[in-house]
């Protein structure tokens, strides 16, 4: 499959390709592009449409050129390779030109970028210590910088679209850095938002990514439960409807298991705590899983603090230990089913690879617009919203899990301000086959998603809703003339 389409679209413009040092996309010369995916004949047409869209939100030719420079810079940055020398990473001589080109396009100094990738500054006891990175860490930091650059550009473009929706600014206003302060986004305005979420994931081997995705699904299922079950039945009670409360599968205990609550630190908090110490990554993963077994699986330990958090003899209703004990595996009973997770590189993946040195690079860009883009993104990043987690460790920064949790909580807070409507997607079979309907699997998904209870509530309550004014306008002809009043009925 292709990567982001814009990466391929810029190759359809020979002048830009030559100016940005892109060459031929078909040669597979860029690490971030699919090696088996050739240029499409539609790229030129789609690129023209992309430029028209940018023009419509007030971005002229000069601004567009800077945007495409940044995109090309990301591609060149992905080609920077490393080799090990005395257990320390260094940039290979063959890829030095890729670094130089990327820095020219991004308006950065190659020496500063190289230093930020190859070293990390640790703050310990008020003193700064510079630590060299190995090849794996350097690769992670290169990719983290590329993601930061691309996400900064994406969020900046979203802000421009929002500005266009709120106010009809001129191109000059949109391009000025002060336009952020000039735009009042607090004006009352109706809007429709569409949230397309990841589906629940369960594979033969489930890792850190599956845990976060399924955590997001649990959080949004809780929002669904609250609005469709709790709020709905509270409305019936307020209206004086003769009603028997319908119980539903409340997934709040599973959420508390993952994110913490009711006196428990939770799985994500336990993962954050597993980072400390001088052990290897594999040893930290084992320590993390063992700690989960002690906290939630009923494994005995002498620590009084552990015993204090135990409920039901230390066993959490949504946590299971594998029958054949594995020092890396644990099981969570999600609303959609049981998932077995294998903690391979959990602790390492949870460490934020985007250091403060990388984050501050954008502020040094020689391009005014590129600098504006990086500045705008740094003010809206999830990490900037989480001050409590940052205080936990000045050495490693905010963990990936903490950032994900903060971002998810912000999303749910936004959803709480809306009137939600849900579209539940059901898989007809597990083989992704056409013309195949597995009734048992469909029924299982409906039950896990709470659809059976939702149907019951609507069937036994009021399935059809209509505003009183509309109802009155439609049926007032049935009233006697003396029953009709001049007000709303």
XYZ file of C-alpha atoms in Angstrom:
489
model
C 0.000 0.000 0.000
C 0.974 3.613 -0.484
C 2.059 5.975 2.235
C 0.433 9.439 2.408
C -0.698 10.434 -1.108
C 1.015 13.819 -0.986
C 4.390 12.070 -0.947
C 3.643 10.671 -4.393
C 1.817 13.704 -5.762
C 4.840 16.000 -5.512
C 6.743 13.672 -7.863
C 4.224 14.487 -10.589
C 5.697 18.015 -10.810
C 9.107 17.666 -12.517
C 10.211 21.161 -11.514
C 9.522 20.589 -7.818
C 11.058 17.106 -7.936
C 14.281 18.511 -9.348
C 14.366 21.502 -6.998
C 13.772 19.338 -3.920
C 16.216 16.618 -4.981
C 13.537 13.931 -5.209
C 14.556 12.283 -8.459
C 12.380 9.375 -9.600
C 9.855 7.860 -7.190
C 9.781 4.650 -9.208
C 13.388 3.966 -8.266
C 12.308 3.229 -4.702
C 14.943 5.574 -3.408
C 13.052 6.711 -0.331
C 12.719 4.642 2.810
C 9.294 6.037 3.710
C 7.767 5.129 0.311
C 6.455 1.726 -0.676
C 9.087 0.029 -2.805
C 6.480 -1.851 -4.843
C 4.189 1.112 -5.512
C 4.861 3.006 -8.765
C 3.601 6.425 -9.693
C -0.048 6.679 -10.655
C -1.351 8.539 -13.698
C -3.820 10.250 -11.382
C -1.068 11.820 -9.271
C -0.787 14.897 -11.492
C -4.544 15.505 -11.409
C -4.742 14.917 -7.660
C -1.782 17.230 -7.064
C -3.563 20.000 -8.996
C -6.632 19.465 -6.807
C -4.470 19.623 -3.673
C -3.014 22.973 -4.764
C -6.495 24.296 -5.556
C -7.669 23.327 -2.059
C -4.685 25.108 -0.495
C -5.485 28.168 -2.575
C -9.083 28.082 -1.323
C -7.963 28.387 2.295
C -5.775 31.373 1.488
C -2.402 29.726 0.882
C -0.744 31.159 -2.234
C 2.113 29.861 -4.339
C 4.862 30.929 -1.922
C 3.184 29.259 1.051
C 2.465 26.149 -0.987
C 6.105 25.875 -1.969
C 7.148 25.930 1.702
C 4.552 23.236 2.477
C 5.875 20.968 -0.278
C 9.450 21.673 0.858
C 8.536 20.355 4.296
C 6.946 17.234 2.780
C 10.088 16.599 0.707
C 12.227 17.217 3.794
C 10.406 14.409 5.600
C 11.214 12.015 2.746
C 14.919 12.906 2.796
C 15.010 12.648 6.579
C 13.773 9.058 6.312
C 16.855 8.175 4.239
C 19.296 9.071 7.013
C 20.982 5.836 8.126
C 23.191 5.002 11.099
C 26.047 2.677 11.931
C 27.559 1.626 15.239
C 30.963 2.826 16.359
C 32.096 1.886 19.866
C 28.436 1.082 20.686
C 27.449 4.616 19.703
C 25.437 5.603 16.646
C 26.845 7.760 13.912
C 25.427 8.845 10.557
C 26.749 6.844 7.627
C 28.767 8.733 5.023
C 26.385 7.524 2.288
C 23.371 9.162 3.938
C 25.059 12.409 5.006
C 23.769 14.064 1.832
C 20.186 13.060 2.760
C 20.600 14.820 6.103
C 22.017 17.926 4.436
C 19.172 18.078 1.890
C 16.499 17.518 4.555
C 17.922 20.315 6.689
C 18.063 22.737 3.747
C 14.413 22.040 2.928
C 13.343 22.421 6.576
C 15.530 25.473 7.193
C 17.503 23.733 9.944
C 21.205 23.443 10.729
C 22.441 19.911 9.994
C 24.837 20.029 12.937
C 21.992 20.752 15.361
C 19.779 18.026 13.881
C 22.606 15.477 13.979
C 23.378 16.307 17.609
C 19.705 16.088 18.621
C 19.375 12.643 17.033
C 22.679 11.124 18.141
C 22.620 12.350 21.754
C 20.159 12.876 24.575
C 20.419 15.389 27.400
C 19.404 14.065 30.812
C 18.576 16.412 33.694
C 19.627 14.808 36.981
C 19.834 16.715 40.230
C 19.848 20.061 38.448
C 22.751 19.027 36.216
C 22.675 18.180 32.494
C 24.339 15.013 31.258
C 24.767 14.236 27.559
C 24.262 10.575 26.685
C 25.119 9.025 23.315
C 22.439 6.996 21.552
C 22.810 3.559 19.990
C 21.658 2.745 16.451
C 18.173 1.596 17.492
C 17.626 4.754 19.559
C 18.912 6.963 16.737
C 16.515 5.299 14.285
C 13.631 5.909 16.690
C 14.566 9.564 17.123
C 14.907 10.086 13.357
C 11.417 8.652 12.840
C 10.091 10.675 15.787
C 11.434 13.876 14.229
C 9.888 12.986 10.864
C 6.528 12.334 12.537
C 6.785 15.625 14.437
C 7.442 17.560 11.237
C 4.576 15.927 9.345
C 2.079 16.138 12.222
C 3.018 19.805 12.785
C 2.213 20.553 9.162
C -1.038 18.578 9.331
C -2.288 20.330 12.486
C -1.317 23.718 11.074
C -3.330 23.035 7.912
C -6.311 21.954 10.035
C -6.118 25.273 11.875
C -6.148 27.087 8.522
C -9.253 25.181 7.443
C -10.937 26.069 10.746
C -10.014 29.707 10.295
C -11.547 29.655 6.815
C -14.762 28.210 8.233
C -14.986 30.783 11.025
C -13.948 33.903 9.175
C -13.323 34.906 5.569
C -9.758 36.062 6.056
C -7.615 37.306 3.214
C -4.545 35.366 2.175
C -2.332 37.914 3.915
C -4.151 37.476 7.228
C -3.974 33.695 7.015
C -0.235 33.736 6.396
C 0.582 36.077 9.288
C 1.620 34.408 12.528
C -0.510 36.854 14.498
C -3.650 35.503 12.805
C -3.964 32.875 15.545
C -4.664 35.591 18.099
C -6.893 37.520 15.719
C -9.296 34.660 15.146
C -11.992 34.257 17.767
C -12.869 30.561 17.637
C -15.205 30.858 20.591
C -18.034 32.219 18.455
C -21.163 30.140 18.658
C -21.366 27.983 15.548
C -23.215 24.795 14.718
C -21.056 21.939 13.530
C -21.155 18.239 12.756
C -18.237 16.020 13.720
C -17.580 12.493 12.477
C -15.413 10.192 14.604
C -14.181 7.091 12.785
C -12.412 4.919 15.357
C -10.194 1.872 15.206
C -12.032 -1.388 15.541
C -11.393 -3.701 18.444
C -8.175 -5.619 17.734
C -7.317 -9.193 18.634
C -4.495 -11.041 16.872
C -2.435 -14.156 17.512
C 0.097 -11.901 19.229
C -1.139 -8.645 20.773
C 1.313 -5.960 21.815
C 1.496 -2.406 23.129
C -0.311 -0.951 20.112
C -3.272 -3.310 20.542
C -3.490 -2.410 24.244
C -3.805 1.301 23.446
C -6.288 0.746 20.613
C -8.477 -1.502 22.734
C -8.226 0.981 25.605
C -9.598 3.666 23.263
C -12.437 1.339 22.287
C -13.210 0.708 25.964
C -13.299 4.457 26.634
C -15.662 5.135 23.739
C -17.828 2.127 24.662
C -18.162 3.685 28.117
C -19.352 6.913 26.465
C -21.861 4.846 24.450
C -23.079 3.100 27.602
C -23.470 6.344 29.487
C -25.532 8.096 26.829
C -27.590 5.173 25.619
C -28.278 3.441 28.922
C -27.773 5.758 31.867
C -28.930 9.062 30.332
C -31.811 7.372 28.497
C -33.188 5.680 31.584
C -32.738 8.832 33.656
C -34.845 10.648 31.053
C -37.606 8.048 31.399
C -37.543 8.469 35.172
C -37.778 12.276 34.864
C -40.718 11.967 32.476
C -42.532 9.691 34.936
C -42.568 6.726 32.574
C -43.583 3.417 34.175
C -40.215 1.790 33.831
C -38.186 -1.135 35.110
C -34.462 -0.379 35.112
C -32.586 -2.435 32.518
C -29.132 -3.636 33.531
C -26.314 -3.562 31.004
C -22.731 -4.739 30.736
C -20.921 -1.838 32.414
C -17.280 -1.739 31.324
C -16.193 0.782 33.969
C -14.199 -1.873 35.938
C -12.185 -2.699 32.812
C -11.430 0.977 32.269
C -10.283 1.344 35.870
C -8.058 -1.705 35.414
C -6.340 -0.077 32.432
C -6.177 3.609 33.358
C -6.430 3.397 37.144
C -9.116 4.299 39.634
C -10.802 3.124 42.835
C -7.460 3.107 44.634
C -5.575 1.201 41.917
C -2.760 2.646 39.822
C -3.884 0.702 36.728
C -1.960 -1.095 34.004
C -0.757 2.079 32.255
C 0.506 3.570 35.519
C 2.267 0.316 36.345
C 3.898 0.409 32.909
C 5.152 3.947 33.569
C 6.680 2.828 36.857
C 8.447 -0.119 35.199
C 10.768 2.229 33.325
C 13.078 2.924 36.265
C 16.171 0.942 37.120
C 19.285 -0.259 35.315
C 17.850 -3.527 33.946
C 17.598 -4.332 30.236
C 14.421 -3.798 28.249
C 13.541 -7.500 28.376
C 14.041 -7.634 32.137
C 11.845 -4.558 32.605
C 9.065 -6.178 30.546
C 9.180 -9.261 32.773
C 9.179 -7.084 35.885
C 6.166 -5.181 34.552
C 4.113 -8.333 33.903
C 5.073 -9.834 37.266
C 3.888 -6.666 38.956
C 0.551 -6.923 37.111
C 0.155 -10.509 38.296
C 0.769 -9.349 41.863
C -1.597 -6.373 41.669
C -4.495 -7.892 39.750
C -3.907 -11.626 39.370
C -3.837 -12.677 43.011
C -0.139 -13.595 43.118
C 1.020 -13.270 46.717
C 3.682 -10.769 47.690
C 4.818 -9.534 51.076
C 4.575 -5.856 50.209
C 1.971 -4.150 52.390
C 1.322 -1.569 49.671
C 0.376 -4.308 47.234
C -1.946 -6.010 49.719
C -3.626 -2.681 50.397
C -4.695 -2.361 46.745
C -6.044 -5.885 46.505
C -9.738 -6.573 46.259
C -11.433 -9.938 46.074
C -8.250 -11.685 47.270
C -6.166 -9.666 44.823
C -8.026 -10.805 41.718
C -9.500 -8.214 39.403
C -12.630 -9.376 37.610
C -11.264 -8.208 34.236
C -7.743 -9.574 34.635
C -6.577 -13.123 34.040
C -3.267 -14.912 34.230
C -2.528 -17.488 31.507
C -3.210 -21.082 32.586
C 0.291 -21.963 31.540
C 2.111 -19.158 33.305
C 4.180 -16.997 31.003
C 6.358 -14.234 32.441
C 5.429 -11.939 29.527
C 1.702 -12.621 29.082
C -1.423 -11.272 30.725
C -5.110 -11.341 29.787
C -7.698 -8.562 29.899
C -11.430 -9.270 29.695
C -12.616 -6.432 27.443
C -16.245 -5.624 26.689
C -15.731 -7.225 23.271
C -13.966 -10.337 24.513
C -10.846 -11.764 26.084
C -7.471 -10.612 24.742
C -4.080 -12.071 25.633
C -1.242 -9.525 25.515
C 2.436 -10.360 25.177
C 4.710 -7.728 26.715
C 7.475 -7.616 24.126
C 9.177 -4.184 24.253
C 6.262 -2.662 26.191
C 8.565 -0.573 28.386
C 10.743 0.622 25.487
C 7.739 1.519 23.310
C 6.244 3.480 26.196
C 9.311 5.733 26.414
C 8.844 9.004 24.535
C 11.538 9.103 21.837
C 10.733 12.730 20.986
C 13.211 14.531 23.225
C 13.090 18.216 24.116
C 16.053 18.763 21.806
C 14.042 17.478 18.846
C 10.989 19.521 19.821
C 12.977 22.731 19.983
C 14.590 22.277 16.563
C 11.601 23.763 14.731
C 12.023 27.037 16.599
C 15.432 27.484 14.916
C 14.147 27.156 11.328
C 15.310 29.891 8.957
C 11.925 29.726 7.187
C 9.404 32.060 8.847
C 6.416 29.968 7.766
C 8.059 26.662 8.770
C 8.909 28.174 12.168
C 5.289 29.299 12.532
C 4.096 25.769 11.727
C 6.321 24.161 14.367
C 5.409 26.796 16.968
C 1.667 26.267 16.457
C 1.984 22.495 16.826
C 4.051 22.651 20.021
C 1.293 24.673 21.694
C -1.344 22.033 20.899
C 0.550 18.782 21.496
C -0.968 16.270 23.934
C 2.195 16.357 26.015
C 1.712 20.045 26.724
C -1.631 19.240 28.338
C -0.276 16.750 30.868
C 1.666 18.490 33.609
C 1.312 15.831 36.292
C 2.860 13.089 34.176
C 5.744 15.327 33.144
C 6.691 15.798 36.763
C 7.072 12.048 37.224
C 10.319 11.871 35.312
C 12.377 14.758 33.973
C 14.758 12.213 32.522
C 12.458 10.376 30.121
C 9.707 12.955 29.546
C 6.018 12.152 29.279
C 5.371 8.493 28.425
C 3.539 7.453 25.276
C 0.760 5.876 27.356
C 0.298 9.081 29.368
C 0.076 11.172 26.201
C -2.409 8.728 24.705
C -4.514 8.796 27.867
C -4.509 12.604 27.979
C -5.454 12.874 24.314
C -8.240 10.312 24.750
C -9.636 12.138 27.771
C -9.678 15.383 25.775
C -11.581 13.619 22.990
C -14.174 12.241 25.397
C -14.577 15.700 26.951
C -15.348 17.075 23.490
C -17.831 14.271 22.879
C -19.588 15.079 26.148
C -20.435 18.507 24.725
C -22.223 17.034 21.710
C -25.441 15.219 20.951
C -24.076 11.839 19.880
C -25.454 9.474 17.253
C -23.879 6.056 16.710
C -23.299 3.800 13.737
C -22.177 0.361 14.854
C -20.263 -1.656 12.272
C -20.589 -5.431 12.507
C -18.299 -7.908 10.750
C -20.361 -10.584 8.965
C -17.491 -13.075 9.314
C -13.922 -13.295 10.596
C -12.386 -14.259 7.255
C -13.160 -10.957 5.469
C -14.919 -13.050 2.845
C -17.727 -11.806 0.611
C -21.200 -13.384 0.619
C -20.525 -15.042 3.982
C -22.717 -14.365 7.006
C -21.815 -16.053 10.279
C -24.885 -15.643 12.491
C -23.152 -16.708 15.698
C -20.300 -14.250 15.257
C -22.695 -11.403 14.418
C -24.774 -12.164 17.522
C -21.633 -12.196 19.673
C -20.612 -8.748 18.396
C -24.113 -7.349 18.982
C -24.098 -8.631 22.552
C -20.591 -7.355 23.311
C -21.424 -3.897 21.944
C -24.509 -3.666 24.159
C -26.861 -3.544 21.195
C -29.300 -6.069 22.628
C -29.902 -3.912 25.711
C -30.059 -0.758 23.555
C -32.784 -2.318 21.399
C -34.662 -3.375 24.526
C -34.610 0.124 25.963
C -35.907 1.709 22.783
C -38.499 -1.017 22.238
C -39.901 -0.824 25.765
C -39.640 2.941 25.983
C -40.174 5.510 23.254
C -38.527 4.468 20.020
C -39.753 7.490 18.030
C -38.997 11.037 19.186
C -40.444 14.290 17.873
C -40.260 17.864 19.219
C -43.504 19.063 20.800
C -43.830 21.976 18.367
C -43.653 19.685 15.343
C -46.136 17.300 16.923
C -48.553 20.169 17.625
C -48.274 21.596 14.098
C -49.066 18.211 12.621
C -51.972 17.140 14.835
C -53.615 20.394 15.929
C -56.365 19.861 13.353
C -57.705 17.087 15.587
C -58.407 19.593 18.364
C -61.634 21.435 18.883
C -61.429 25.146 18.136
C -61.826 26.075 21.824
C -58.897 23.771 22.705
C -56.462 25.581 20.420
C -54.441 28.323 22.121
C -52.221 31.042 20.721
C -49.069 29.724 22.350
C -47.082 26.584 21.492
C -49.944 24.342 22.567
